[in-house]
Backbone as JSON, one array per atom type, in Angstrom:
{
  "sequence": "XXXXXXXXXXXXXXXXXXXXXXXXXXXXXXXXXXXXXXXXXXXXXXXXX",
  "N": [[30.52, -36.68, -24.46], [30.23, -39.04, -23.47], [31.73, -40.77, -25.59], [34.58, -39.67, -24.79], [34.76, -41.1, -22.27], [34.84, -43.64, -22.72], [37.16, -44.18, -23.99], [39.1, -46.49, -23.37], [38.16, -48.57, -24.11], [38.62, -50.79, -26.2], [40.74, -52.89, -28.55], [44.53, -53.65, -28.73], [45.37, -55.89, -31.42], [48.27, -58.22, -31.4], [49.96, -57.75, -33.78], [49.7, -55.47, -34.57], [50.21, -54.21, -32.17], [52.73, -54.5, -32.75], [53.76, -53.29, -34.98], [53.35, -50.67, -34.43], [55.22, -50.89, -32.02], [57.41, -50.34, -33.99], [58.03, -47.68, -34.72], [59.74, -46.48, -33.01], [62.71, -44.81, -33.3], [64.43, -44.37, -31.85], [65.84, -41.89, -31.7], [65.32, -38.62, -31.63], [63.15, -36.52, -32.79], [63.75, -33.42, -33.11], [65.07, -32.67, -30.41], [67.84, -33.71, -28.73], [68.05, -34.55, -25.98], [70.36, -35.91, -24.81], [72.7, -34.68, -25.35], [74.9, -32.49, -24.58], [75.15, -29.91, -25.07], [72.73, -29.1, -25.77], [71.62, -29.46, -23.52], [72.65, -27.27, -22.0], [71.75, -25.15, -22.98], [68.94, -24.96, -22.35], [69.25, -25.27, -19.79], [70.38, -22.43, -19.83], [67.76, -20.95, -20.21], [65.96, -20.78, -17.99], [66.89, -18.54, -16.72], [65.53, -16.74, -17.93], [63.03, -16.06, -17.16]],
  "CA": [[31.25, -37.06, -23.26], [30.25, -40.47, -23.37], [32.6, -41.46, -26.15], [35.58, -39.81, -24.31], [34.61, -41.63, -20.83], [34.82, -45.1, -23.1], [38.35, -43.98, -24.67], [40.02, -47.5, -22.85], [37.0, -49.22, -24.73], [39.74, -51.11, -27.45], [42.04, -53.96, -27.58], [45.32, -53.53, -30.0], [46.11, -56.99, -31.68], [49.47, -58.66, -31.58], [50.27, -57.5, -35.5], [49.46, -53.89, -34.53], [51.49, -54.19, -31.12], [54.39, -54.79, -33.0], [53.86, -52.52, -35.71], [53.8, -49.49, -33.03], [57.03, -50.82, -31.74], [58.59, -50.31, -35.0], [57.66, -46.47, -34.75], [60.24, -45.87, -32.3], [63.56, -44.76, -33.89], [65.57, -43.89, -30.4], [66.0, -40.63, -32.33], [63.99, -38.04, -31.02], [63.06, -35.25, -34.26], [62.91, -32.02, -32.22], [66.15, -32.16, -30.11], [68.58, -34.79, -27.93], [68.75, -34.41, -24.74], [71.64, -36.54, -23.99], [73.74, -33.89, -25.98], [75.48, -31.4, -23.52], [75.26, -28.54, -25.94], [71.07, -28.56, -25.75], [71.45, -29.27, -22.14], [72.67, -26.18, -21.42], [70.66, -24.67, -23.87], [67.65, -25.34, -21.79], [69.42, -24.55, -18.27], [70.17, -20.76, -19.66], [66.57, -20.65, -20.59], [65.46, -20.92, -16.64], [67.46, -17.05, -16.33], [64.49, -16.26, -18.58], [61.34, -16.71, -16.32]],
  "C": [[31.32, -38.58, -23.13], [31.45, -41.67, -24.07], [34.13, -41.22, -25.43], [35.95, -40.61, -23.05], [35.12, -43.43, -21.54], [36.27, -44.93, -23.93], [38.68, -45.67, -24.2], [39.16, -48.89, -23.54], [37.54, -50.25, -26.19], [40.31, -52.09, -26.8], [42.92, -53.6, -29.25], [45.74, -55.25, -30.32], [47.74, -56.91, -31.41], [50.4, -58.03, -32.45], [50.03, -55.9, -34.8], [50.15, -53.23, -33.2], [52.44, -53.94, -31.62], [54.75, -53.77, -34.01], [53.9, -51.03, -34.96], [54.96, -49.63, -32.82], [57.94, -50.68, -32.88], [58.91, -48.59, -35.47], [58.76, -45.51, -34.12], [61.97, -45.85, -32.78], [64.45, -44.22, -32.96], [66.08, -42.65, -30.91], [64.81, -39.77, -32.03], [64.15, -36.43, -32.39], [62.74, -33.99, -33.89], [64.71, -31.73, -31.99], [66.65, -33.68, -28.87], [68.84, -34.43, -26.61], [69.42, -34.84, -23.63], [72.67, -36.13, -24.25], [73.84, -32.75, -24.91], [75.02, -30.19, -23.59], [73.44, -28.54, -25.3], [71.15, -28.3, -24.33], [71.71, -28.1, -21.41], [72.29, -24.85, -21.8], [69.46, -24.4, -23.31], [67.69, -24.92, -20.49], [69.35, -22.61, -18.54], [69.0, -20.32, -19.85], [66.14, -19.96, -19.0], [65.69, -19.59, -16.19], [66.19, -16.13, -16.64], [63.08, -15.74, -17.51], [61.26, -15.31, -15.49]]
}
């Protein structure tokens, strides 16, 4: 428990900041959901429940 209580217990350099930000490819590898088609893909789901 102790080690999860100290999780914030870190610092990320500069060089390893930036290397993170290069991770992010505004492409999401699953599904888009600024595309219409999924969007309503996801609303008929909700009929489901």
């Amino acid at each position: 428990m102790t080690e999860n209580i100290n999780i914030f217990d870190f610092e990320l350099s500069a060089d390893e900041m930036a290397r993170i930000e290069t991770l992010d490819t505004q492409h999401s590898l699953f599904f888009d959901h600024h595309d219409g088609e999924v969007t309503k893909m996801f609303m008929g789901w909700r009929g489901l429940a």
